[in-house]
Tab-separated table of C-alpha atoms in Angstrom:
chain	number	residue	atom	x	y	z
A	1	UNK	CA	102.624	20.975	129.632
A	2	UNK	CA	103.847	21.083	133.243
A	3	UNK	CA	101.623	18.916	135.990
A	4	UNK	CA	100.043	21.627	138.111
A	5	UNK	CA	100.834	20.560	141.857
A	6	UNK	CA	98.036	21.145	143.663
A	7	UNK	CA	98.048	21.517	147.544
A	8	UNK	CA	95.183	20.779	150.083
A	9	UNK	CA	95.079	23.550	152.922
A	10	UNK	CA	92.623	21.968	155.727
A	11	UNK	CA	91.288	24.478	158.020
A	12	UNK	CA	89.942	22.299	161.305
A	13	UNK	CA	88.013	25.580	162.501
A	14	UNK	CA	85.587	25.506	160.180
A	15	UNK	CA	85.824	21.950	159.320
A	16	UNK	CA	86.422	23.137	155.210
A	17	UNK	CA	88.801	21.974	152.984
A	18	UNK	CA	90.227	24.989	150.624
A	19	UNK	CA	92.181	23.464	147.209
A	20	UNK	CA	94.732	25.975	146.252
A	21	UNK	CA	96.389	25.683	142.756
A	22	UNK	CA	100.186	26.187	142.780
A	23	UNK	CA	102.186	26.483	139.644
A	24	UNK	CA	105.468	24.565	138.495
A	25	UNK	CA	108.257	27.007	137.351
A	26	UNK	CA	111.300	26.338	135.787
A	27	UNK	CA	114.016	29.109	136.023
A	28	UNK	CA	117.607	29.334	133.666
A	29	UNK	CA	120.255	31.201	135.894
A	30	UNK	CA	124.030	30.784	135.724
A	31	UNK	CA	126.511	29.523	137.618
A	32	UNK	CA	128.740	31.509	138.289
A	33	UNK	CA	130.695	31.817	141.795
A	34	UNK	CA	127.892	30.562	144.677
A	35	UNK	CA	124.607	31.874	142.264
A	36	UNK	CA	123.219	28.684	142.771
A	37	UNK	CA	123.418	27.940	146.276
A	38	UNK	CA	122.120	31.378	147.014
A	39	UNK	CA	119.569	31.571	144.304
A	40	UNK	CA	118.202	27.750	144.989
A	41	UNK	CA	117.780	28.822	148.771
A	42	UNK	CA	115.557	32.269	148.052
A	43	UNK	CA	113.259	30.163	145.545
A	44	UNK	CA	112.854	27.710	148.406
A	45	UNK	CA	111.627	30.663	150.599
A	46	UNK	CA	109.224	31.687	147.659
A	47	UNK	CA	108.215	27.905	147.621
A	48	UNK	CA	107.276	28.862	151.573
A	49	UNK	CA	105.743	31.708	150.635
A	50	UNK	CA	103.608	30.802	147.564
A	51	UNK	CA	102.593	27.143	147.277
A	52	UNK	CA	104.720	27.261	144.040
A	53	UNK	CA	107.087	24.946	142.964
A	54	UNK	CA	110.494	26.000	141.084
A	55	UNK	CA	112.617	23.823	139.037
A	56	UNK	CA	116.851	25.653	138.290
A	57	UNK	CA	118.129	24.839	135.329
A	58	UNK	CA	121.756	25.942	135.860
A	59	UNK	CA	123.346	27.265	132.397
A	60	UNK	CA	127.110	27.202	131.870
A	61	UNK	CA	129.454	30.548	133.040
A	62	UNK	CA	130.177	31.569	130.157
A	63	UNK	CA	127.500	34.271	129.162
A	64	UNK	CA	128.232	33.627	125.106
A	65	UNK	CA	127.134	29.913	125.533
A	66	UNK	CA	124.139	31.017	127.577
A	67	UNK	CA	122.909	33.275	124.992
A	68	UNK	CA	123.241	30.606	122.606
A	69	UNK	CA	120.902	28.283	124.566
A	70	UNK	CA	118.780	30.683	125.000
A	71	UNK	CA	118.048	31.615	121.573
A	72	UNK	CA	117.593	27.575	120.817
A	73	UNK	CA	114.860	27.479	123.356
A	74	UNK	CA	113.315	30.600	122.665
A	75	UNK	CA	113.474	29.984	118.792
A	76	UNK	CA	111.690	26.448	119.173
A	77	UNK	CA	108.724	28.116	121.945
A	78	UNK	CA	110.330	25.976	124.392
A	79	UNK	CA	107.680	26.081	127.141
A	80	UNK	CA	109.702	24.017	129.596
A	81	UNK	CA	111.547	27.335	130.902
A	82	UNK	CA	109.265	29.946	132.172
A	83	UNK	CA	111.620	32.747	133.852
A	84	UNK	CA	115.297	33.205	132.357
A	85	UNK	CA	118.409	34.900	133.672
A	86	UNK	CA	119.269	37.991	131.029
A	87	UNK	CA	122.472	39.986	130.978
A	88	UNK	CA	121.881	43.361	129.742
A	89	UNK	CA	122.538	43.663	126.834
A	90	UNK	CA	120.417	40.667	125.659
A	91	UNK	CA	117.114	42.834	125.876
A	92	UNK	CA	116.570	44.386	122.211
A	93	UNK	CA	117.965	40.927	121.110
A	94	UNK	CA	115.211	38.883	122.886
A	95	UNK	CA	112.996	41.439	123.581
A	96	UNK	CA	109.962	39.781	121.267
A	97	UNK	CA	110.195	36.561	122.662
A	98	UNK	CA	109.310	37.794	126.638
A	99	UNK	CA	106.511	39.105	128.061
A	100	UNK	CA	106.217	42.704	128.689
A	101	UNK	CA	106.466	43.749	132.534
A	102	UNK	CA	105.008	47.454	132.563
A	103	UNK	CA	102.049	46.623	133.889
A	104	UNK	CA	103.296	44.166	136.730
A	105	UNK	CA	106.129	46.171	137.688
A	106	UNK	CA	104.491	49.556	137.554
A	107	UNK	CA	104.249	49.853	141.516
A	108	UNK	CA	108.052	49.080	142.038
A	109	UNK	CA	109.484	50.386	138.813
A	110	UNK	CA	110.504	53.572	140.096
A	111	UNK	CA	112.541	52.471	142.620
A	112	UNK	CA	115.137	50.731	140.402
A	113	UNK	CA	117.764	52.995	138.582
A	114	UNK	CA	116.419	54.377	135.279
A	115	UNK	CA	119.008	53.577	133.387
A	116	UNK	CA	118.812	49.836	134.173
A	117	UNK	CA	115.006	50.128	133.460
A	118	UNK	CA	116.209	51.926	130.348
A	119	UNK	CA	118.508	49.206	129.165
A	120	UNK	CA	115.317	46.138	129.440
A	121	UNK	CA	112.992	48.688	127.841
A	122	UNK	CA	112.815	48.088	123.723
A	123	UNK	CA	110.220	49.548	122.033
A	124	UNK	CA	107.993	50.739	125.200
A	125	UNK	CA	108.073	47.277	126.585
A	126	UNK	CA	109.815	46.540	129.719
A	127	UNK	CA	110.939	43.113	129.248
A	128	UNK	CA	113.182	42.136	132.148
A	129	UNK	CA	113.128	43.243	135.794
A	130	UNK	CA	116.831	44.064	137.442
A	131	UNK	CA	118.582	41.190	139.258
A	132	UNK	CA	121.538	42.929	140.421
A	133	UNK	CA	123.897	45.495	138.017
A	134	UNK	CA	127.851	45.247	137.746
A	135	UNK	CA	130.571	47.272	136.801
A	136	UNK	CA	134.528	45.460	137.121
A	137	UNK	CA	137.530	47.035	139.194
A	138	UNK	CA	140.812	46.641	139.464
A	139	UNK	CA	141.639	44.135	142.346
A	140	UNK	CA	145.111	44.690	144.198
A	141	UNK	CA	146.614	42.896	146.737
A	142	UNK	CA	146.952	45.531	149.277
A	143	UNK	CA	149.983	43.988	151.202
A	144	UNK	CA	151.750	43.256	148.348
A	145	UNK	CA	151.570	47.194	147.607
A	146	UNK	CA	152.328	48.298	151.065
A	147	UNK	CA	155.318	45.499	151.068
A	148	UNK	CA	156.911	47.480	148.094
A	149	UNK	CA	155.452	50.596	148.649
A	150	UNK	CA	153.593	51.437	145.678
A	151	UNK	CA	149.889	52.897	145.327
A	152	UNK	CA	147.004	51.385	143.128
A	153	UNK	CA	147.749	52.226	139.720
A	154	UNK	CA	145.917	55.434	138.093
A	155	UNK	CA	147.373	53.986	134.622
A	156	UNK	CA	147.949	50.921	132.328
A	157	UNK	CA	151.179	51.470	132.229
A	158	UNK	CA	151.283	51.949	135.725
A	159	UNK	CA	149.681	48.625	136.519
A	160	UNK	CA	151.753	47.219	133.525
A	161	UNK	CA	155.157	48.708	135.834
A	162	UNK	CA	154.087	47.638	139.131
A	163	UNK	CA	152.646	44.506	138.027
A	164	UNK	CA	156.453	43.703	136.575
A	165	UNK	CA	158.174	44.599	140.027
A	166	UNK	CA	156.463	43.041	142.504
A	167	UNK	CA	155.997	39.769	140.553
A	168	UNK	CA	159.906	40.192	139.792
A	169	UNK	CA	161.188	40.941	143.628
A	170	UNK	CA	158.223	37.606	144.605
A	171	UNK	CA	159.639	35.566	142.605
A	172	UNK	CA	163.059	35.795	143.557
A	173	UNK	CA	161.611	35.884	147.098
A	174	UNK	CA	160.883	32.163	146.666
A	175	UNK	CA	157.335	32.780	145.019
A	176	UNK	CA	157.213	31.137	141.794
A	177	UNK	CA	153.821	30.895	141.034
A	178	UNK	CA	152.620	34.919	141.068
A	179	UNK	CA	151.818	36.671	138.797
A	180	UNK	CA	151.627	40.048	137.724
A	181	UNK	CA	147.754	40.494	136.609
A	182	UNK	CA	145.266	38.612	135.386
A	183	UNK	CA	142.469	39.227	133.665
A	184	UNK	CA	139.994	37.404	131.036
A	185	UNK	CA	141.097	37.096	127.697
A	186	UNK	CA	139.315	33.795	126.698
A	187	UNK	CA	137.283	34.240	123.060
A	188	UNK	CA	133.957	35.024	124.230
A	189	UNK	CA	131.959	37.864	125.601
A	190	UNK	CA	133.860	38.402	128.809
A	191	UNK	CA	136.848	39.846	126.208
A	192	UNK	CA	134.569	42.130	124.601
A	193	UNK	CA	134.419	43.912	128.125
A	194	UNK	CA	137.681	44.020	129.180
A	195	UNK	CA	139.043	45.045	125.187
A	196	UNK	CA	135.795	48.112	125.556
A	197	UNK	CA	137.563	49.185	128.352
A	198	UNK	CA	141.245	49.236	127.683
A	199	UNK	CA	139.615	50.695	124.011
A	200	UNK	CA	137.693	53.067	125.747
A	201	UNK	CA	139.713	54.175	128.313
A	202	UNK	CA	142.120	55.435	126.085
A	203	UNK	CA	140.026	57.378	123.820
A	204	UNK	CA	139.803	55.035	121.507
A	205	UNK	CA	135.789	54.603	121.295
A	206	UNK	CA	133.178	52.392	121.914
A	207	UNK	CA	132.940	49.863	118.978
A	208	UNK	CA	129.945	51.286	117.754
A	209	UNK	CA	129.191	54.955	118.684
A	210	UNK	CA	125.793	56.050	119.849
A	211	UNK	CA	125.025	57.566	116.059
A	212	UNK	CA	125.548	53.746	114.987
A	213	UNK	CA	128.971	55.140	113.621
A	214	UNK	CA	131.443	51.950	113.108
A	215	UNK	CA	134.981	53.618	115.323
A	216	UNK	CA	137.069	50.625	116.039
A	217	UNK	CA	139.327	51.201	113.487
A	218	UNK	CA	141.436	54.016	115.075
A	219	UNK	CA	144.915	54.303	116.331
A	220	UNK	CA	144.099	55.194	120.051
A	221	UNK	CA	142.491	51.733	119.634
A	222	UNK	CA	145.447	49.914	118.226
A	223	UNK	CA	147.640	51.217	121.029
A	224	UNK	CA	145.725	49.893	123.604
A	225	UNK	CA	145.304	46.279	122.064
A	226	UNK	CA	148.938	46.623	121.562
A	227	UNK	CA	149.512	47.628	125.176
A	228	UNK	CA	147.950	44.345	126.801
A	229	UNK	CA	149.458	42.176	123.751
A	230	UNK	CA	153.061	43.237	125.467
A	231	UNK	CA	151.476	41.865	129.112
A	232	UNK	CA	150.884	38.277	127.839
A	233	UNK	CA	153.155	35.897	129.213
A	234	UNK	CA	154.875	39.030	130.868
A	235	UNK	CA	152.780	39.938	133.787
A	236	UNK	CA	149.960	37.870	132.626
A	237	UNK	CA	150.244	33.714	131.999
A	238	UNK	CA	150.213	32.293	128.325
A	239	UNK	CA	146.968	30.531	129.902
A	240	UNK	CA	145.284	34.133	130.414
A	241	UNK	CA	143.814	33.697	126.666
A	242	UNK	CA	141.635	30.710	127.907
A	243	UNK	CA	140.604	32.561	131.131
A	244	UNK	CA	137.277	33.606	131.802
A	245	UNK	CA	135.992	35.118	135.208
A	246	UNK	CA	136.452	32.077	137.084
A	247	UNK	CA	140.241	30.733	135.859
A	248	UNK	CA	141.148	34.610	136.547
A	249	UNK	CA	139.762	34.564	140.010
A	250	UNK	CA	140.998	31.077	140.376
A	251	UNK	CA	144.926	32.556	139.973
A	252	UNK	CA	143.819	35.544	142.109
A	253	UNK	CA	142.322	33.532	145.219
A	254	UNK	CA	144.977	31.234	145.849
A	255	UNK	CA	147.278	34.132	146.089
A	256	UNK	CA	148.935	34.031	142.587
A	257	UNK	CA	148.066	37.538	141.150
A	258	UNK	CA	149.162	40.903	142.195
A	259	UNK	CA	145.961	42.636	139.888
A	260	UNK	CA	142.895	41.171	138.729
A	261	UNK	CA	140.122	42.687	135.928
A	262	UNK	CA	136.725	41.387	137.905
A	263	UNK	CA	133.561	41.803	138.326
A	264	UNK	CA	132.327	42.829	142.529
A	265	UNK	CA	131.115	38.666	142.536
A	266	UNK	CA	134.593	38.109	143.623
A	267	UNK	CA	134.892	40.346	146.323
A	268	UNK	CA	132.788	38.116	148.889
A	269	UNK	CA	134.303	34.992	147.377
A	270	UNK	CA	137.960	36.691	147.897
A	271	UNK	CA	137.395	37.106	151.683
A	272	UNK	CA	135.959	34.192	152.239
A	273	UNK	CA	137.481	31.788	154.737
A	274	UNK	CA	138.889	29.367	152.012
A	275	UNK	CA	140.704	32.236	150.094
A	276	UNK	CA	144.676	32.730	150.437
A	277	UNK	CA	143.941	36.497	150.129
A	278	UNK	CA	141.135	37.312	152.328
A	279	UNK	CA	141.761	40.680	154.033
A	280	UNK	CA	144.364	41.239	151.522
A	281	UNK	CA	143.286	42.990	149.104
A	282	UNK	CA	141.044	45.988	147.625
A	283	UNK	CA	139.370	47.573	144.420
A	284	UNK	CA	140.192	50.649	142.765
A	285	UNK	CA	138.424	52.187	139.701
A	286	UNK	CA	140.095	50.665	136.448
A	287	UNK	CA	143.330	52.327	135.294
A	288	UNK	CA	143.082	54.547	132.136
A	289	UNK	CA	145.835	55.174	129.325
A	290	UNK	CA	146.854	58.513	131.072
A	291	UNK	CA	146.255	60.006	134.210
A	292	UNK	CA	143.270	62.626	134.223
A	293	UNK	CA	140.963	60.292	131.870
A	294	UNK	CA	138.291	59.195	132.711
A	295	UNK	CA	138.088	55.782	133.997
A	296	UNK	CA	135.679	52.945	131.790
A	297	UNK	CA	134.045	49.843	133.480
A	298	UNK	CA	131.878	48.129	131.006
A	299	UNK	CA	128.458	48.111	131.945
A	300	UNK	CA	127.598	44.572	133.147
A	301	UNK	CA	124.209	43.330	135.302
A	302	UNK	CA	121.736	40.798	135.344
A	303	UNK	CA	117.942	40.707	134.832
A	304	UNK	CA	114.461	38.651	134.735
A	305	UNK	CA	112.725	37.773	131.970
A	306	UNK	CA	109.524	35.943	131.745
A	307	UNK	CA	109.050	33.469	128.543
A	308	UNK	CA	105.678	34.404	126.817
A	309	UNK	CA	105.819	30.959	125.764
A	310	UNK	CA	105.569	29.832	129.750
A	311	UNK	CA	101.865	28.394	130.647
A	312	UNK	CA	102.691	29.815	134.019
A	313	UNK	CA	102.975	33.174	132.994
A	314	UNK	CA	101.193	34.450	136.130
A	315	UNK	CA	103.495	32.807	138.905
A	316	UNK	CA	106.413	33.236	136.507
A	317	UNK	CA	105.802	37.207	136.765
A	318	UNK	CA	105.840	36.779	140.706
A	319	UNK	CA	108.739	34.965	140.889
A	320	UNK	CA	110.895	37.441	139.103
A	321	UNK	CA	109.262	40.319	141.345
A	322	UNK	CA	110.211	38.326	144.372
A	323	UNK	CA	113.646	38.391	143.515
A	324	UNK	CA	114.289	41.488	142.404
A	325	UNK	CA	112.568	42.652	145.458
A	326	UNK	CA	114.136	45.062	147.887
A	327	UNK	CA	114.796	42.082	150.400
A	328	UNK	CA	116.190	39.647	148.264
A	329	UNK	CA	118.610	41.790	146.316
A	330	UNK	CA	119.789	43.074	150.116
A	331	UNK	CA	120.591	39.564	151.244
A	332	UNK	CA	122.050	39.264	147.176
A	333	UNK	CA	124.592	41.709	148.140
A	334	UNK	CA	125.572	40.623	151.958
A	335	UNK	CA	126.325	37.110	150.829
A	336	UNK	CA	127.400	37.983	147.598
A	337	UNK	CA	129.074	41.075	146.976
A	338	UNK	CA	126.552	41.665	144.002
A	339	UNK	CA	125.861	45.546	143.576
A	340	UNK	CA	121.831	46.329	144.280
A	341	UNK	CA	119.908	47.812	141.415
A	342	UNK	CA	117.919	49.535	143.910
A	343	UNK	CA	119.028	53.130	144.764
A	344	UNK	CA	117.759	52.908	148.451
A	345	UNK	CA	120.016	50.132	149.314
A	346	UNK	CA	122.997	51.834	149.152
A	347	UNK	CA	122.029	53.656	151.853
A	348	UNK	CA	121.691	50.687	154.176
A	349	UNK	CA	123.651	50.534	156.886
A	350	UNK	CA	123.951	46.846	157.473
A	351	UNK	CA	125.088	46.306	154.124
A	352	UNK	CA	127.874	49.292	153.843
A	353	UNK	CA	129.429	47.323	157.360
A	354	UNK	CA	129.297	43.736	155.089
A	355	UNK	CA	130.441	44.983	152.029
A	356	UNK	CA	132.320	48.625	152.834
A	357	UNK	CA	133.205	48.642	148.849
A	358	UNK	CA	129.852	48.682	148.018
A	359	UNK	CA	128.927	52.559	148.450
A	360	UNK	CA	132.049	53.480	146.671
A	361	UNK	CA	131.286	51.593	143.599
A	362	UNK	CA	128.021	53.261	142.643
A	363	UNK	CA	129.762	55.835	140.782
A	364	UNK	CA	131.884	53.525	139.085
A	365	UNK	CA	128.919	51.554	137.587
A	366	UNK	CA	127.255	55.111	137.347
A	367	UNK	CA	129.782	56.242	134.933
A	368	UNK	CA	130.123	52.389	133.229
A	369	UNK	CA	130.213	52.470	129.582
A	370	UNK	CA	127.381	50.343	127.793
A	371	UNK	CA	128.194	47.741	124.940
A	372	UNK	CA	126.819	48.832	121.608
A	373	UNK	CA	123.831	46.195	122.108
A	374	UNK	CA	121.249	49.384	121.741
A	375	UNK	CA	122.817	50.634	118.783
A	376	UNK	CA	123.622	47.234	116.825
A	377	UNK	CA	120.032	45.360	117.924
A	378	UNK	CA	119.831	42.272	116.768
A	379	UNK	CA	123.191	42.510	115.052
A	380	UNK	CA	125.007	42.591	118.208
A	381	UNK	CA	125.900	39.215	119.329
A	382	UNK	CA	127.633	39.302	115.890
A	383	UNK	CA	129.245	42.469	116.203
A	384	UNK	CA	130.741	41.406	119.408
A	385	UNK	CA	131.493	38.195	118.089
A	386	UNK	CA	133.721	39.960	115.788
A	387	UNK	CA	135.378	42.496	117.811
A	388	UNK	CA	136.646	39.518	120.183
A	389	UNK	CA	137.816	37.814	117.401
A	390	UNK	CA	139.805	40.278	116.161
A	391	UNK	CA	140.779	41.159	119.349
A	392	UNK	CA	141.746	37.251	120.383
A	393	UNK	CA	144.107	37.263	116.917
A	394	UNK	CA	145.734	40.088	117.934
A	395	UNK	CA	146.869	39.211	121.485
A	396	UNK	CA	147.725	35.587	119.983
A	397	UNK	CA	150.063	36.785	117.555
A	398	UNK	CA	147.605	36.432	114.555
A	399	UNK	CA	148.541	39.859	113.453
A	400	UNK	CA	149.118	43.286	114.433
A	401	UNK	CA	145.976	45.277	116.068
A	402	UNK	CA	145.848	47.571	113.075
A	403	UNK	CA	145.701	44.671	110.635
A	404	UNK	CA	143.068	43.254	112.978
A	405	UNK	CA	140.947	46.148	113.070
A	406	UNK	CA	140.931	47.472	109.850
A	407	UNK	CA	139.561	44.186	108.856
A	408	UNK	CA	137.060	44.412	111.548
A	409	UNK	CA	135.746	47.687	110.830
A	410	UNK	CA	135.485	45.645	106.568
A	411	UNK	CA	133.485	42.871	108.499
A	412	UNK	CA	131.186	45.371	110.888
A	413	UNK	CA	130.637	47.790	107.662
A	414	UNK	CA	128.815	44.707	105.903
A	415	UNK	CA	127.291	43.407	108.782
A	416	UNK	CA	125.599	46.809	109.130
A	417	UNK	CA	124.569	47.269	105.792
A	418	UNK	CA	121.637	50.173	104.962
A	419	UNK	CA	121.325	50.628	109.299
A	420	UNK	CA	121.764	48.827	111.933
């Protein structure tokens, strides 16, 4: 069990000593871009604020591993971690082991976007309060364009085209390092998103429909696993099937990428004053397979969820409200680029002069398609697990995309069983 710090408030006035109890709170976040830094320096201001104490336990980048952690501690009532760091689509897989948050949050829950509440609420219970929500773009190097005159791609094989030019005519330039686009392709959950989308965006499906319906296994699909199999070591680096977010913005910010598949994090970190392409570069909705579809960004985001294992529950439950609070997910977004969960925000002024993106990405997250975590449950880190697998063989050369998936949809069929 934690020690409880306790903190001696002396009030000379009335010559009385009053003992306040403060709580010690551990919180898992990740680690991903400057997360820490910022999130270590609003949990000192709650320290300020509160009397509390909070320990971070910083978890690796890549979500997959995080989950995997997670469900250790959780599994063995781990009561060392009291507030944890969800992405969305962990909530109907953890949803029994956290505490549920209607009550708390019932004076500030309609001010969040329902959908987000939506996606933490299983079975009635809202079990995680919304951090900040994401939704990738295409990033383009703006005077790369304009040197070449070309426009932001509307489709793949658009991007695919451009991409191939400009890294061509650079290159002979003197420019050996570019590259045409990156994106991440590593074998984990970051390829589930960007293979949903290229799926997806060519009417290909979701995975998993709505219905619980097992559509992978299509042709549309195929094509577009195909498409991006053609871009490796093309426009895209051999390396781009060990990238995750941060090798992929690693190419991008020292100038090496036309394109980049990312998530808004790197939109502050790109115009920062150590980045090569600061004030180079902008975000466009994702391209589709033809012009006049409908763009697809998965649905991304991150949330609070409070251990019902913690001793602290209490404290732990006013932590997570300070930091999904109105003021924190505002200074979240100036220093971060991270997109508000809060409808009101994007409204505010200051932050639409920081971040001028911001605005005109509500509607892409609006209009983001969600993983099939709802549908598959507790079957979902496996489903997913799957798809990237198959998805990993294909763009290695392990066979063909058809081969891949029709095995898939053999795997997903048994995993599924009676239901989902």
């Amino acid at each position: 069990m934690k020690m409880l710090l306790r903190t001696l408030t002396f009030c000379a006035a009335l010559g009385a000593v009053d003992l306040a109890v403060a709580a010690e709170l551990s919180l898992a976040a990740n680690t991903t871009g400057k997360n820490v830094h910022f999130m270590r320096e609003q949990l000192d201001l709650f320290e300020k604020q509160t009397g509390h104490k909070v320990n971070l336990v910083t978890m690796p980048p890549s979500s997959s591993e995080q989950f995997s952690q997670y469900r250790l501690w959780l599994a063995a009532e781990n009561k060392d971690v009291d507030v944890y760091q969800t992405d969305v689509i962990w909530a109907p897989q953890l949803a029994d082991q956290f505490v549920d948050l209607t009550e708390a949050a019932k004076d500030v829950v309609g001010d969040y976007f329902p959908s987000i509440i939506q996606s933490q609420t299983v079975n009635g219970r809202l079990v995680a309060l919304p951090l900040f929500t994401d939704a990738p773009a295409l990033y383009y190097r703006k005077d790369l364009l304009e040197k070449y005159s070309k426009t932001a791609p509307k489709t793949w094989d658009e991007l695919a085209a451009t991409a191939k030019e400009i890294q061509e005519k650079e290159r002979a330039a003197g420019n050996a390092d570019i590259w045409g686009f990156v994106f991440q392709a590593n074998a984990y959950e970051g390829l589930t998103c960007n293979a949903l989308e290229w799926i997806k965006s060519s009417g290909g499906g979701q995975i998993v429909e709505p219905d619980g319906t097992i559509s992978v296994n299509n042709e549309k699909a195929a094509a577009a696993i195909d498409r991006v199999k053609e871009w490796i070591g093309t426009i895209a680096p051999e390396g781009v099937l060990a990238y995750q977010e941060e090798e992929s913005r690693g190419v991008w910010q020292t100038g090496n990428a036309v394109f980049m598949r990312n998530w808004p994090y790197a939109y502050a970190l790109g115009n920062g004053d150590d980045s090569a392409v600061k004030g180079k570069f902008d975000v466009a909705p994702l391209p589709t397979a033809s012009e006049g579809e409908k763009p697809s960004s998965t649905l991304g985001g991150w949330n609070l969820a409070v251990s019902k294992y913690s001793d602290e529950q209490e404290a732990a439950i006013e932590l997570v409200k300070f930091l999904s609070s109105k003021e924190v997910q505002k200074q979240r977004a100036l220093q971060l680029s991270q997109l508000p969960t809060l409808a009101a925000l994007y409204d505010d002024a200051e932050i639409a002069a920081a971040q001028p993106f911001m605005p005109s990405w509500k509607p892409i997250f609006q209009s983001a398609v969600p993983r099939p975590s709802a549908v598959a449950k507790v079957k979902y880190n496996e489903v997913s697990s799957k798809f990237w697998s198959a998805v990993h063989n294909t763009l290695s050369g392990d066979g063909t995309a058809a081969e891949n998936l029709e095995l898939l949809e053999v795997e997903l069929t048994e995993l599924k069983g009676d239901s989902w």
